Amino acid sequence: MDAAPSTAPIAPAPVTQRVVIVGGGTAGWMAAAALARFLPASTRISLIESEAIGTVGVGEATIPGIRLFNQMLGLDEAQFLRATQGSFKLGIRFEGWSGADSGYLHAFGSIGRALGLVPFHHYWLRGGGGANPASLWGHMASAQAAMAGRFAPDPGRPDLPSGLAWAYHFDASLYAALLRRHAEAAGVVRIEGRIASVACDTGGRIDHVVLEDGRRQAGDLFIDCTGFRALLIGETLAEPFDDWSDLLPCNRALAVAGERTSPLPPYTRAIAHGAGWRWRIPLQHRTGNGLVYDSRHLSDDEAAAQLVSALGGEAAGEPRMLAFTTGRRRRAWVGNCVALGLAAGFLEPLESTSIHLIQSGIARLLEFWPGPTLQPVEIDAYNRLTEVEWRGIRDFLVLHYHANARPEPFWTERRAVPLPDGLAARIALFRASGRVLRDGEELFAEPAWIQVLIGQGILPSGHHALADMLSADELDDLLTLTRRHAAQVAARLPTHDAFLTAHCAAPVPKVCP
């Protein structure tokens, strides 16, 4: 008897695609490693970069999404931290944004414990939290651990999760080198050289690039990771740049490495000054320092002197200058070119989103990965989602500047600038009822908005009506339980330094004579 014919679908032959990544650094090698991991083996991926072109090393702090990216690539957390001189990050401490002695933490993870559909902070508000805003962070395990200098990846119990979430601080150049090794092992071909010209076909799509030595590299899809130059998306395809400096006017950053901080705090510091803010990022071998400022209010020389004087130790070289304009390319995907990283735009690293935007751009590209032909409707969808994400992050950054209480001209200007409509409506809703309105799948979740709003002095006049359903005794029990839980989680963790030493200690860097 003959066998019944198979009803299983016949898989189509894989489409061979030539992907050309122009530019290395963090953006280029993140893209190369991810595409090599998820695309068919028939895809030919090449990356063109030149050792003679430096990279911008501003973004060395991250948010928790980076953990998923590393996990998808198969990077072991401890090995990754050793290779990048990395440390753990439980949040960002904002200092001086509401006056010289003010401070609050934007910690990762959950706040308290929601009951049903009512978020925890409404119960905290009903219990009088608005009269003591700093008490909010007493209900947050990540915040308690951060301020105590403690860390371990404590998962808690399934029925009573710890509430911890974490990201990393790391040396971005070492991360790019790690990803390069990973990508090349997976078949990515690195091409050393500088681009001399870019050639387009009659339809306006990029056909190939020509290197200075005359070599031609053709491709089906090009990824622009050329930094602020935006060689493909900007210089070649002339995609307009939307300038957001009216909302975020800082246009300069100085960066310099300093001596290692001891003990290592498991958080980034964002410290306001008269014309902007400065960062401190603790790594195992050094501290990353930077000063972001508006050049209309602070000269470059004054900024450099201010940065160096705040180091608290010796600087490892002269501060490096980065001039920028906040904004983004109107479309990140044009024809057969996708821009990632600084080529796509720039938002200052106030909330450590620089590397996340690279990551999300790669994830979105894989979601809309083209078949044999590029579909304009898919490209349009990619660009719409990208715009929503960038605008959401922009508005979150604007909130920090708007809700300040500093006396300097730069800061009084920030309070007076009209807000984007969506942000103004969000603040008004929170003032009235404590509710946080989020737009779809935007990056920052409710706990982030709550901490920044309350941390910078925007307090609700009301709370969710359903929070009144608890009796006074039940409310007191809830607040006591969540406060005790946060303290207990933090107390059982080792110090950040001890955990790094035991599990992720990086080799001491060699010092050239």
Coordinates of C-alpha atoms in Angstrom, one line a residue:
M1 CA 0.0 0.0 0.0
D2 CA 1.4 3.4 -1.0
A3 CA 2.2 5.9 1.7
A4 CA -0.2 8.8 2.0
P5 CA 1.2 12.0 0.5
S6 CA 2.6 14.4 3.1
T7 CA 0.4 17.4 4.0
A8 CA 3.2 19.3 5.7
P9 CA 3.9 22.7 4.0
I10 CA 7.0 22.8 1.9
A11 CA 9.4 25.4 3.4
P12 CA 10.5 27.9 0.7
A13 CA 14.2 28.2 -0.1
P14 CA 15.8 30.9 2.1
V15 CA 16.3 34.2 0.4
T16 CA 20.0 35.2 0.2
Q17 CA 20.3 38.8 1.3
R18 CA 23.4 40.9 1.4
V19 CA 23.3 43.2 4.5
V20 CA 26.0 45.9 4.6
I21 CA 26.5 47.7 8.0
V22 CA 28.4 50.9 7.5
G23 CA 30.2 51.9 10.7
G24 CA 31.2 49.9 13.8
G25 CA 31.1 51.0 17.4
T26 CA 28.4 50.0 19.7
A27 CA 25.6 50.5 17.2
G28 CA 27.3 48.6 14.3
W29 CA 28.4 45.6 16.3
M30 CA 25.1 45.3 18.2
A31 CA 23.4 45.1 14.8
A32 CA 25.9 42.7 13.4
A33 CA 25.7 40.3 16.4
A34 CA 21.9 40.4 16.5
L35 CA 21.4 39.9 12.8
A36 CA 23.9 37.1 12.7
R37 CA 22.0 35.4 15.6
F38 CA 18.5 35.7 14.1
L39 CA 18.8 35.8 10.3
P40 CA 19.0 32.7 8.0
A41 CA 22.5 31.3 7.6
S42 CA 22.3 32.2 3.9
T43 CA 22.3 35.9 4.8
R44 CA 25.7 37.5 4.0
I45 CA 26.4 40.2 6.6
S46 CA 29.4 42.6 6.3
L47 CA 30.5 45.5 8.4
I48 CA 32.7 48.3 7.1
E49 CA 34.6 50.4 9.6
S50 CA 37.9 52.1 9.9
E51 CA 40.3 52.0 12.8
A52 CA 41.2 55.6 11.9
I53 CA 37.7 56.8 12.7
G54 CA 37.0 57.3 16.5
T55 CA 33.8 56.4 18.2
V56 CA 31.7 58.4 20.5
G57 CA 31.6 56.9 24.0
V58 CA 28.9 58.8 25.8
G59 CA 26.4 56.0 26.6
E60 CA 28.0 53.7 29.2
A61 CA 24.9 53.4 31.4
T62 CA 21.9 51.3 30.4
I63 CA 18.3 50.4 31.4
P64 CA 17.1 46.8 32.2
G65 CA 16.2 45.9 28.5
I66 CA 19.9 45.4 27.8
R67 CA 19.7 42.2 29.8
L68 CA 17.3 40.7 27.3
F69 CA 19.5 41.7 24.4
N70 CA 22.5 40.0 25.9
Q71 CA 20.5 36.9 26.8
M72 CA 19.2 36.5 23.3
L73 CA 22.8 36.6 22.0
G74 CA 23.8 34.0 24.6
L75 CA 26.1 36.3 26.5
D76 CA 26.7 35.1 30.1
E77 CA 26.2 38.0 32.5
A78 CA 29.3 37.4 34.6
Q79 CA 31.5 37.0 31.5
F80 CA 30.0 40.1 29.9
L81 CA 30.7 42.2 33.0
R82 CA 34.3 40.9 33.3
A83 CA 34.9 41.7 29.6
T84 CA 33.5 45.2 29.8
Q85 CA 34.7 46.2 33.3
G86 CA 31.1 46.5 34.1
S87 CA 29.0 47.0 37.3
F88 CA 25.4 46.7 38.2
K89 CA 22.8 49.5 38.1
L90 CA 19.6 49.6 40.1
G91 CA 18.7 53.1 39.0
I92 CA 19.7 56.8 38.6
R93 CA 20.1 59.2 41.4
F94 CA 19.1 62.8 40.4
E95 CA 20.8 65.4 42.6
G96 CA 20.1 69.1 42.7
W97 CA 17.2 69.3 40.2
S98 CA 15.0 70.9 42.7
G99 CA 17.7 72.9 44.5
A100 CA 21.2 72.4 45.8
D101 CA 20.4 69.9 48.5
S102 CA 17.6 68.0 46.7
G103 CA 17.7 64.4 45.5
Y104 CA 15.7 61.4 44.5
L105 CA 16.2 58.1 42.9
H106 CA 14.6 56.8 39.7
A107 CA 15.0 53.1 40.6
F108 CA 14.2 50.1 38.4
G109 CA 11.6 47.6 39.5
S110 CA 8.2 47.8 41.2
I111 CA 6.9 50.1 43.9
G112 CA 5.0 48.4 46.7
R113 CA 2.3 46.0 45.6
A114 CA -0.8 46.7 43.6
L115 CA -4.2 45.4 44.7
G116 CA -6.3 44.4 41.8
L117 CA -6.5 47.2 39.3
V118 CA -5.2 49.9 41.6
P119 CA -1.5 50.6 41.6
F120 CA 0.2 50.8 44.9
H121 CA 1.0 54.5 44.9
H122 CA -2.7 55.3 45.2
Y123 CA -2.8 53.6 48.6
W124 CA 0.4 55.4 49.5
L125 CA -1.3 58.7 48.6
R126 CA -4.4 57.8 50.6
G127 CA -2.2 57.0 53.6
G128 CA -0.7 60.6 53.5
G129 CA 2.4 59.9 51.4
G130 CA 2.0 63.3 49.7
A131 CA 3.0 64.9 53.0
N132 CA 6.2 63.0 53.0
P133 CA 7.2 62.3 49.4
A134 CA 10.5 60.7 50.2
S135 CA 8.7 57.9 51.9
L136 CA 7.6 56.5 48.5
W137 CA 11.1 54.9 48.0
G138 CA 10.8 53.1 51.4
H139 CA 8.4 50.8 49.6
M140 CA 10.8 49.9 46.8
A141 CA 13.4 47.1 47.1
S142 CA 15.6 48.4 44.3
A143 CA 15.7 51.9 45.8
Q144 CA 16.5 50.5 49.3
A145 CA 19.3 48.3 47.9
A146 CA 20.7 51.0 45.8
M147 CA 21.1 53.6 48.6
A148 CA 22.6 50.9 50.8
G149 CA 25.2 50.0 48.2
R150 CA 23.9 46.4 47.9
F151 CA 23.3 44.1 45.0
A152 CA 22.6 40.5 44.1
P153 CA 20.1 39.2 41.5
D154 CA 17.6 38.2 44.1
P155 CA 14.5 36.7 42.4
G156 CA 12.4 36.5 45.5
R157 CA 9.5 34.0 45.7
P158 CA 6.9 33.5 43.0
D159 CA 4.1 34.5 45.4
L160 CA 6.1 37.5 46.8
P161 CA 8.5 38.7 44.1
S162 CA 11.5 40.9 45.3
G163 CA 10.7 43.8 43.0
L164 CA 14.3 44.1 42.0
A165 CA 15.3 45.0 38.4
W166 CA 18.7 45.9 37.2
A167 CA 20.8 47.1 34.3
Y168 CA 24.5 47.7 33.9
H169 CA 27.3 50.3 33.7
F170 CA 30.0 49.3 31.2
D171 CA 32.8 50.5 29.0
A172 CA 31.1 50.9 25.6
S173 CA 34.3 50.4 23.6
L174 CA 34.9 47.1 25.4
Y175 CA 31.3 46.1 24.8
A176 CA 31.7 46.8 21.0
A177 CA 34.9 44.7 21.0
L178 CA 33.0 41.8 22.8
L179 CA 30.2 42.0 20.3
R180 CA 32.6 42.1 17.4
R181 CA 34.2 38.8 18.5
H182 CA 30.8 37.3 18.9
A183 CA 29.6 38.5 15.5
E184 CA 32.7 37.4 13.6
A185 CA 32.5 34.0 15.2
A186 CA 28.9 33.8 13.8
G187 CA 30.1 34.6 10.2
V188 CA 30.0 38.4 10.0
V189 CA 32.7 39.7 7.7
R190 CA 34.5 42.9 8.9
I191 CA 35.9 45.1 6.1
E192 CA 38.6 47.6 7.1
G193 CA 38.4 50.9 5.2
R194 CA 36.8 54.3 4.8
I195 CA 33.9 55.1 2.5
A196 CA 34.8 57.3 -0.4
S197 CA 31.4 57.5 -2.1
V198 CA 27.9 56.0 -2.1
A199 CA 26.2 55.0 -5.3
C200 CA 22.4 54.8 -5.7
D201 CA 20.4 53.1 -8.4
T202 CA 17.8 54.8 -10.7
G203 CA 15.1 54.3 -8.0
G204 CA 17.0 56.2 -5.4
R205 CA 18.0 53.1 -3.4
I206 CA 21.6 52.6 -2.3
D207 CA 23.3 50.2 -4.7
H208 CA 26.9 50.0 -3.3
V209 CA 29.5 51.9 -1.5
V210 CA 33.0 52.5 -2.7
L211 CA 36.0 52.4 -0.3
E212 CA 39.0 54.8 -0.6
D213 CA 41.1 52.0 -2.1
G214 CA 38.5 51.4 -4.9
R215 CA 36.8 48.3 -3.5
R216 CA 33.0 48.2 -4.0
Q217 CA 30.6 46.7 -1.6
A218 CA 27.1 46.1 -2.9
G219 CA 24.1 45.1 -0.8
D220 CA 20.4 44.6 -0.6
L221 CA 19.9 46.4 2.7
F222 CA 22.3 49.0 4.2
I223 CA 22.4 49.9 7.9
D224 CA 23.8 53.3 8.7
C225 CA 25.8 53.3 11.9
T226 CA 28.1 56.2 10.9
G227 CA 27.3 58.4 13.9
F228 CA 26.4 62.1 13.7
R229 CA 27.7 62.2 10.1
A230 CA 24.8 60.0 9.0
L231 CA 26.6 59.2 5.8
L232 CA 23.8 57.1 4.2
I233 CA 20.6 58.4 5.7
G234 CA 21.6 62.1 5.8
E235 CA 24.4 62.9 3.3
T236 CA 23.3 60.5 0.6
L237 CA 19.5 60.1 1.0
A238 CA 19.0 63.7 2.5
E239 CA 16.4 62.5 5.0
P240 CA 15.3 65.7 7.0
F241 CA 16.4 66.1 10.6
D242 CA 13.7 67.2 13.1
D243 CA 15.4 69.6 15.5
W244 CA 14.1 69.3 19.1
S245 CA 16.5 71.8 20.7
D246 CA 13.6 74.1 21.5
L247 CA 12.6 71.5 24.1
L248 CA 16.0 70.1 25.0
P249 CA 18.5 72.9 24.3
C250 CA 21.7 71.4 25.7
N251 CA 24.1 71.1 22.8
R252 CA 27.4 70.2 24.2
A253 CA 28.9 67.3 26.3
L254 CA 32.4 66.9 27.7
A255 CA 33.5 63.4 28.8
V256 CA 36.5 62.2 30.7
A257 CA 37.5 59.2 32.7
G258 CA 38.3 59.5 36.4
E259 CA 39.6 57.4 39.2
R260 CA 37.6 54.4 40.4
T261 CA 34.9 55.1 43.0
S262 CA 35.1 53.1 46.2
P263 CA 32.8 51.6 47.2
L264 CA 31.0 51.2 43.8
P265 CA 27.5 52.6 44.0
P266 CA 25.0 50.4 42.1
Y267 CA 23.4 53.5 40.4
T268 CA 24.2 56.3 38.0
R269 CA 24.4 59.9 39.3
A270 CA 22.8 62.7 37.3
I271 CA 23.8 66.0 39.0
A272 CA 22.3 69.3 38.0
H273 CA 24.5 72.4 37.6
G274 CA 23.8 75.9 36.5
A275 CA 23.4 75.2 32.8
G276 CA 22.7 71.5 32.5
W277 CA 23.8 68.4 34.3
R278 CA 26.7 66.0 34.8
W279 CA 27.0 62.3 35.0
R280 CA 29.0 59.8 37.1
I281 CA 29.1 56.2 36.0
P282 CA 30.9 53.7 38.2
L283 CA 32.9 51.0 36.4
Q284 CA 35.2 48.5 38.0
H285 CA 38.4 50.2 36.7
R286 CA 37.4 53.8 36.5
T287 CA 34.5 56.3 36.7
G288 CA 32.9 57.7 33.6
N289 CA 32.3 61.4 34.0
G290 CA 30.6 63.9 31.7
L291 CA 29.0 67.3 31.7
V292 CA 26.1 68.2 29.5
Y293 CA 25.4 71.9 29.0
D294 CA 23.8 74.6 26.9
S295 CA 26.6 76.7 25.3
R296 CA 24.5 79.8 25.5
H297 CA 24.8 79.7 29.3
L298 CA 28.2 78.1 29.8
S299 CA 31.4 78.4 27.7
D300 CA 33.4 75.4 26.7
D301 CA 36.3 76.5 28.9
E302 CA 34.1 77.0 31.9
A303 CA 32.4 73.6 31.3
A304 CA 35.8 71.8 31.2
A305 CA 37.0 73.5 34.3
Q306 CA 33.8 72.7 36.1
L307 CA 33.9 69.0 35.0
V308 CA 37.6 68.5 36.1
S309 CA 37.1 70.2 39.4
A310 CA 34.2 67.9 40.2
L311 CA 36.1 64.6 39.6
G312 CA 37.4 64.2 43.1
G313 CA 40.6 62.7 41.7
E314 CA 42.9 62.6 38.7
A315 CA 41.5 62.8 35.2
A316 CA 42.7 60.1 32.7
G317 CA 43.5 62.6 29.9
E318 CA 41.8 65.7 28.6
P319 CA 38.0 66.0 28.4
R320 CA 36.6 65.1 25.0
M321 CA 34.1 67.4 23.4
L322 CA 30.9 66.3 21.8
A323 CA 28.7 68.9 20.0
F324 CA 25.2 67.8 19.1
T325 CA 21.7 68.9 18.3
T326 CA 18.9 67.0 19.9
G327 CA 16.4 65.5 17.5
R328 CA 16.0 62.7 15.0
R329 CA 15.8 61.8 11.4
R330 CA 12.2 62.2 10.3
R331 CA 12.3 58.6 9.0
A332 CA 14.8 56.0 10.3
W333 CA 14.1 53.7 7.4
V334 CA 14.3 55.1 3.9
G335 CA 14.3 52.8 0.8
N336 CA 16.8 50.1 1.6
C337 CA 18.6 52.0 4.3
V338 CA 18.0 51.8 8.1
A339 CA 19.7 54.2 10.5
L340 CA 20.7 53.1 14.0
G341 CA 22.4 54.9 16.9
L342 CA 23.6 58.5 16.4
A343 CA 22.8 58.3 12.6
A344 CA 19.2 58.0 13.6
G345 CA 19.2 60.9 16.0
F346 CA 20.4 62.0 19.5
L347 CA 18.7 62.3 22.9
E348 CA 21.0 63.2 25.7
P349 CA 21.8 60.3 28.0
L350 CA 19.8 61.7 31.0
E351 CA 17.8 58.4 31.4
S352 CA 20.4 56.1 29.8
T353 CA 18.4 55.5 26.7
S354 CA 21.1 55.7 24.0
I355 CA 22.0 52.0 23.8
H356 CA 18.3 51.1 24.3
L357 CA 17.4 53.0 21.2
I358 CA 19.9 51.0 19.2
Q359 CA 18.5 47.8 20.7
S360 CA 14.9 48.7 20.0
G361 CA 15.8 49.8 16.4
I362 CA 17.4 46.4 15.8
A363 CA 14.4 44.5 17.4
R364 CA 12.0 46.5 15.2
L365 CA 14.0 45.8 12.1
L366 CA 13.9 42.1 12.8
E367 CA 10.1 42.4 13.4
F368 CA 9.7 44.0 9.9
W369 CA 12.5 42.1 8.2
P370 CA 12.0 42.4 4.5
G371 CA 11.4 39.4 2.2
P372 CA 12.5 39.3 -1.5
T373 CA 11.0 42.8 -2.0
L374 CA 10.7 45.8 0.3
Q375 CA 7.1 46.6 1.3
P376 CA 6.5 50.3 1.7
V377 CA 3.6 49.7 4.2
E378 CA 6.0 47.7 6.5
I379 CA 8.6 50.5 6.2
D380 CA 5.9 53.0 7.1
A381 CA 4.9 50.9 10.1
Y382 CA 8.5 50.7 11.3
N383 CA 8.9 54.5 11.0
R384 CA 5.6 55.2 12.9
L385 CA 6.6 53.0 15.8
T386 CA 10.1 54.5 15.9
E387 CA 8.7 58.0 16.0
V388 CA 6.3 57.1 18.9
E389 CA 9.2 55.7 20.9
W390 CA 11.5 58.6 20.3
R391 CA 8.8 61.2 21.1
G392 CA 7.9 59.3 24.3
I393 CA 11.5 59.3 25.5
R394 CA 11.9 63.0 24.5
D395 CA 8.8 64.0 26.6
F396 CA 10.1 62.0 29.6
L397 CA 13.4 63.9 29.4
V398 CA 11.6 67.3 29.0
L399 CA 9.7 66.5 32.3
H400 CA 13.0 66.5 34.2
Y401 CA 13.9 70.0 32.9
H402 CA 10.4 71.5 33.2
A403 CA 9.8 70.4 36.8
N404 CA 12.8 72.0 38.3
A405 CA 13.2 74.4 41.2
R406 CA 16.6 76.0 40.4
P407 CA 17.2 79.8 40.2
E408 CA 19.6 80.0 37.3
P409 CA 18.5 81.6 34.0
F410 CA 18.9 78.3 32.1
W411 CA 16.5 76.6 34.5
T412 CA 14.0 79.4 34.7
E413 CA 13.8 79.3 30.9
R414 CA 13.1 75.6 31.0
R415 CA 10.1 76.1 33.3
A416 CA 8.7 78.7 31.0
V417 CA 8.9 76.8 27.7
P418 CA 5.5 75.4 26.6
L419 CA 5.2 71.7 26.9
P420 CA 4.2 69.2 24.1
D421 CA 0.5 68.7 24.4
G422 CA 0.8 65.0 25.4
L423 CA 3.2 65.8 28.2
A424 CA 1.1 68.7 29.5
A425 CA -2.0 66.5 29.6
R426 CA -0.1 63.7 31.4
I427 CA 1.1 66.1 34.1
A428 CA -2.3 67.6 34.5
L429 CA -3.9 64.2 34.9
F430 CA -1.3 63.1 37.5
R431 CA -1.8 66.4 39.5
A432 CA -5.5 65.8 39.6
S433 CA -5.8 62.1 40.4
G434 CA -2.4 60.4 40.6
R435 CA -3.1 58.6 37.4
V436 CA -0.4 58.0 34.9
L437 CA -1.5 57.8 31.2
R438 CA 0.8 55.8 29.0
D439 CA 0.8 55.8 25.2
G440 CA 0.6 52.1 24.1
E441 CA 3.9 50.3 24.4
E442 CA 6.1 53.4 25.2
L443 CA 9.4 52.7 27.0
F444 CA 8.9 54.2 30.4
A445 CA 6.4 52.3 32.6
E446 CA 4.3 53.8 35.4
P447 CA 6.9 53.4 38.2
A448 CA 9.3 55.5 36.2
W449 CA 6.9 58.4 35.7
I450 CA 5.7 58.3 39.3
Q451 CA 9.2 58.6 40.7
V452 CA 10.3 61.5 38.4
L453 CA 7.0 63.4 38.9
I454 CA 7.0 63.0 42.7
G455 CA 10.8 63.3 42.9
Q456 CA 10.7 66.7 41.2
G457 CA 7.8 68.0 43.2
I458 CA 4.7 67.3 41.2
L459 CA 2.2 65.8 43.7
P460 CA -1.4 64.7 43.2
S461 CA -4.3 66.3 44.9
G462 CA -6.3 63.1 44.8
H463 CA -6.0 59.3 44.4
H464 CA -7.9 56.5 42.8
A465 CA -11.4 56.2 44.3
L466 CA -11.1 52.4 44.7
A467 CA -8.2 52.9 47.1
D468 CA -10.8 54.0 49.6
M469 CA -12.2 50.5 49.8
L470 CA -9.6 49.4 52.3
S471 CA -10.3 50.0 55.9
A472 CA -7.8 52.2 57.8
D473 CA -6.3 49.1 59.5
E474 CA -6.0 47.2 56.1
L475 CA -4.3 50.3 54.6
D476 CA -1.9 50.4 57.5
D477 CA -1.1 46.7 57.1
L478 CA -0.5 47.1 53.4
L479 CA 1.9 50.0 53.8
T480 CA 3.7 48.3 56.7
L481 CA 4.1 45.0 54.7
T482 CA 5.5 46.6 51.6
R483 CA 7.9 48.8 53.6
R484 CA 9.1 45.8 55.6
H485 CA 9.5 43.7 52.4
A486 CA 11.6 46.3 50.7
A487 CA 13.9 46.6 53.7
Q488 CA 14.2 42.9 54.1
V489 CA 15.1 42.3 50.5
A490 CA 17.8 45.0 50.6
A491 CA 19.2 43.7 54.0
R492 CA 19.8 40.2 52.7
L493 CA 21.9 41.3 49.7
P494 CA 25.7 41.5 49.8
T495 CA 27.4 44.8 49.1
H496 CA 27.8 45.6 45.4
D497 CA 31.6 45.4 45.7
A498 CA 31.4 42.0 47.4
F499 CA 29.1 40.5 44.7
L500 CA 31.3 41.8 41.9
T501 CA 34.4 40.4 43.6
A502 CA 32.8 37.0 44.1
H503 CA 31.2 36.6 40.7
C504 CA 32.2 39.2 38.0
A505 CA 35.6 40.7 38.9
A506 CA 37.3 42.1 35.9
P507 CA 41.0 41.8 35.3
V508 CA 43.0 44.9 36.2
P509 CA 43.7 46.8 32.9
K510 CA 47.2 47.0 31.7
V511 CA 48.8 50.4 31.9
C512 CA 51.1 51.4 29.1
P513 CA 54.5 52.7 30.3

